[in-house]
Short mmCIF file of C-alpha atoms in Angstrom, two decimals:
data_model
loop_
_atom_site.label_atom_id
_atom_site.label_comp_id
_atom_site.label_asym_id
_atom_site.label_seq_id
_atom_site.Cartn_x
_atom_site.Cartn_y
_atom_site.Cartn_z
CA LYS A 1 -0.14 0.17 -0.04
CA PRO A 2 2.92 2.50 0.71
CA ARG A 3 3.88 2.18 -2.75
CA MET A 4 0.64 2.72 -4.34
CA GLU A 5 0.52 6.16 -2.42
CA GLU A 6 3.80 7.05 -3.47
CA ILE A 7 2.48 6.42 -7.39
CA ALA A 8 -0.67 8.38 -6.50
CA LEU A 9 1.36 11.39 -5.53
CA GLN A 10 2.82 11.61 -9.05
CA ILE A 11 -0.55 11.62 -10.79
CA ALA A 12 -1.53 14.91 -11.99
CA PRO A 13 -4.93 15.87 -13.04
CA PHE A 14 -5.96 16.90 -16.53
CA PRO A 15 -5.42 20.46 -17.06
CA GLY A 16 -8.48 22.41 -16.27
CA VAL A 17 -10.40 19.44 -14.73
CA ILE A 18 -10.10 20.42 -10.94
CA ASP A 19 -11.44 23.86 -11.43
CA THR A 20 -14.30 22.47 -13.39
CA LEU A 21 -15.09 19.85 -10.96
CA SER A 22 -14.82 22.81 -8.21
CA ALA A 23 -17.35 24.90 -10.50
CA LEU A 24 -19.77 21.94 -10.68
CA SER A 25 -19.72 21.19 -7.17
CA LYS A 26 -21.11 24.78 -6.44
CA ALA A 27 -24.24 24.21 -8.41
CA HIS A 28 -24.69 20.17 -8.18
CA PRO A 29 -23.94 17.51 -5.64
CA LEU A 30 -20.56 15.78 -6.87
CA MET A 31 -19.26 12.55 -5.56
CA ILE A 32 -16.21 10.60 -6.77
CA ILE A 33 -16.83 6.91 -7.32
CA THR A 34 -13.83 5.00 -7.71
CA SER A 35 -12.10 1.39 -8.12
CA ASN A 36 -9.32 3.17 -6.02
CA SER A 37 -8.86 3.38 -2.11
CA SER A 38 -10.78 6.19 -0.79
CA ALA A 39 -7.78 7.22 1.26
CA ILE A 40 -5.91 7.58 -1.90
CA VAL A 41 -8.51 9.59 -3.70
CA ARG A 42 -8.76 11.87 -0.51
CA GLY A 43 -5.33 12.71 -0.74
CA PHE A 44 -5.43 13.59 -4.10
CA VAL A 45 -8.44 15.96 -3.53
CA LYS A 46 -6.59 17.62 -0.80
CA ARG A 47 -3.39 17.94 -2.77
CA THR A 48 -5.17 19.41 -5.70
CA ALA A 49 -7.38 21.54 -3.39
CA LEU A 50 -10.46 20.24 -5.27
CA GLU A 51 -13.45 21.55 -3.36
CA GLY A 52 -17.27 20.52 -2.78
CA ILE A 53 -16.99 16.79 -2.85
CA GLU A 54 -19.77 15.14 -1.12
CA ASP A 55 -18.42 12.03 -0.49
CA ILE A 56 -15.80 9.53 -2.13
CA ILE A 57 -16.84 5.83 -2.22
CA GLY A 58 -13.70 3.81 -3.16
CA ALA A 59 -12.85 0.33 -3.26
CA GLU A 60 -12.77 -0.67 0.23
CA GLU A 61 -16.52 0.18 0.89
CA GLU A 62 -17.63 -1.64 -2.36
CA THR A 63 -16.21 -3.21 -5.50
CA SER A 64 -19.15 -2.85 -7.72
CA LYS A 65 -19.37 0.54 -9.14
CA VAL A 66 -23.08 -0.27 -9.98
CA LYS A 67 -23.55 -0.65 -6.36
CA LYS A 68 -21.73 2.52 -5.63
CA ILE A 69 -23.75 4.58 -8.25
CA ARG A 70 -27.01 3.20 -6.84
CA ARG A 71 -25.82 4.09 -3.50
CA ALA A 72 -25.19 7.66 -4.69
CA LYS A 73 -28.55 7.90 -6.18
CA LYS A 74 -30.15 6.96 -2.82
CA MET A 75 -28.25 9.69 -1.02
CA PHE A 76 -29.58 12.21 -3.57
CA PRO A 77 -32.99 11.23 -4.62
CA LYS A 78 -34.13 14.49 -6.12
CA HIS A 79 -31.26 14.75 -8.36
CA CYS A 80 -31.02 13.21 -11.73
CA PRO A 81 -27.94 11.15 -11.78
CA TYR A 82 -25.11 11.71 -13.72
CA TYR A 83 -22.04 9.35 -13.93
CA ILE A 84 -19.17 11.01 -15.84
CA GLY A 85 -16.62 8.24 -16.80
CA ASP A 86 -13.60 8.04 -19.01
CA THR A 87 -13.64 3.93 -19.72
CA LEU A 88 -16.14 1.86 -21.44
CA GLY A 89 -16.65 -0.06 -18.22
CA ASP A 90 -17.70 3.30 -16.66
CA ILE A 91 -20.51 3.71 -19.46
CA TYR A 92 -21.89 0.25 -19.07
CA GLU A 93 -22.00 0.42 -15.25
CA ALA A 94 -23.68 3.81 -15.28
CA ARG A 95 -26.41 2.58 -17.42
CA ARG A 96 -26.86 -0.72 -15.40
CA ALA A 97 -27.20 1.76 -12.27
CA GLY A 98 -29.76 3.81 -13.84
CA ALA A 99 -27.42 6.76 -14.02
CA VAL A 100 -27.35 9.04 -17.34
CA PRO A 101 -23.61 8.00 -18.56
CA ILE A 102 -21.43 11.01 -19.74
CA ALA A 103 -18.07 10.08 -21.44
CA ALA A 104 -15.04 12.10 -20.68
CA ALA A 105 -13.12 11.40 -23.85
CA TRP A 106 -9.95 13.25 -22.65
CA GLY A 107 -9.33 10.22 -20.19
CA TRP A 108 -8.33 6.77 -20.24
CA HIS A 109 -10.28 5.35 -23.44
CA ASP A 110 -10.52 7.45 -26.61
CA LYS A 111 -13.58 8.77 -28.01
CA GLU A 112 -13.88 5.70 -30.44
CA ARG A 113 -14.05 3.29 -28.11
CA LEU A 114 -16.09 5.31 -25.45
CA GLN A 115 -18.90 5.54 -28.50
CA ARG A 116 -19.48 1.55 -28.40
CA GLY A 117 -21.02 2.06 -24.93
CA LYS A 118 -23.52 4.57 -26.31
CA PRO A 119 -23.08 7.17 -23.57
CA ARG A 120 -25.72 10.05 -23.71
CA HIS A 121 -23.01 12.53 -24.13
CA ILE A 122 -19.52 12.26 -25.20
CA MET A 123 -17.48 15.39 -23.75
CA THR A 124 -14.01 15.93 -25.79
CA HIS A 125 -13.03 18.93 -23.21
CA HIS A 126 -13.89 19.74 -19.52
CA ASN A 127 -15.65 23.06 -20.81
CA GLU A 128 -18.19 20.97 -22.70
CA LEU A 129 -19.15 19.83 -19.35
CA ARG A 130 -19.29 23.18 -17.71
CA ALA A 131 -21.77 24.07 -20.70
CA PHE A 132 -23.77 21.18 -20.28
CA PHE A 133 -24.32 21.39 -16.48
CA GLY A 134 -25.05 25.25 -16.74
CA VAL A 135 -21.65 26.19 -15.22
CA ASP A 136 -19.67 29.37 -16.40
CA THR A 137 -17.30 28.93 -18.97
CA THR A 138 -15.60 32.26 -19.02
CA ASP A 139 -12.94 31.69 -16.10
CA THR A 140 -11.08 28.74 -17.78
CA ASN A 141 -8.35 29.13 -20.28
CA SER A 142 -6.86 25.86 -19.41
CA PRO A 143 -6.41 23.49 -22.41
#
């Protein structure tokens, strides 16, 4: 586990994504559902000054992303659940859990691979997320 934490310290967020997620969290409840350890992701959130995350549900709490997404839906029953993922598996899991799948094509899998999962939307830039969710896009000049 210490080795995993060392590696996690070297991970840098995609340019502009931290500001985008912080802005989204001011307008909408935002959670991180991950296959990683919650503690490692909490460290990343703290290190990058990411604000407004309601909760982080990691692998030690549940291994199934479908179950984690369903749990998040129960926490915010009045909100339409969107799941933003960067892998084909994320798109399938979001749909199975009853969330609206949104593909982030700047992440792990490319746009062509993500399209196979038929996400509701494919975003190629974080500013598209801002526009989609009605969050101001004027303050981001990051790539």
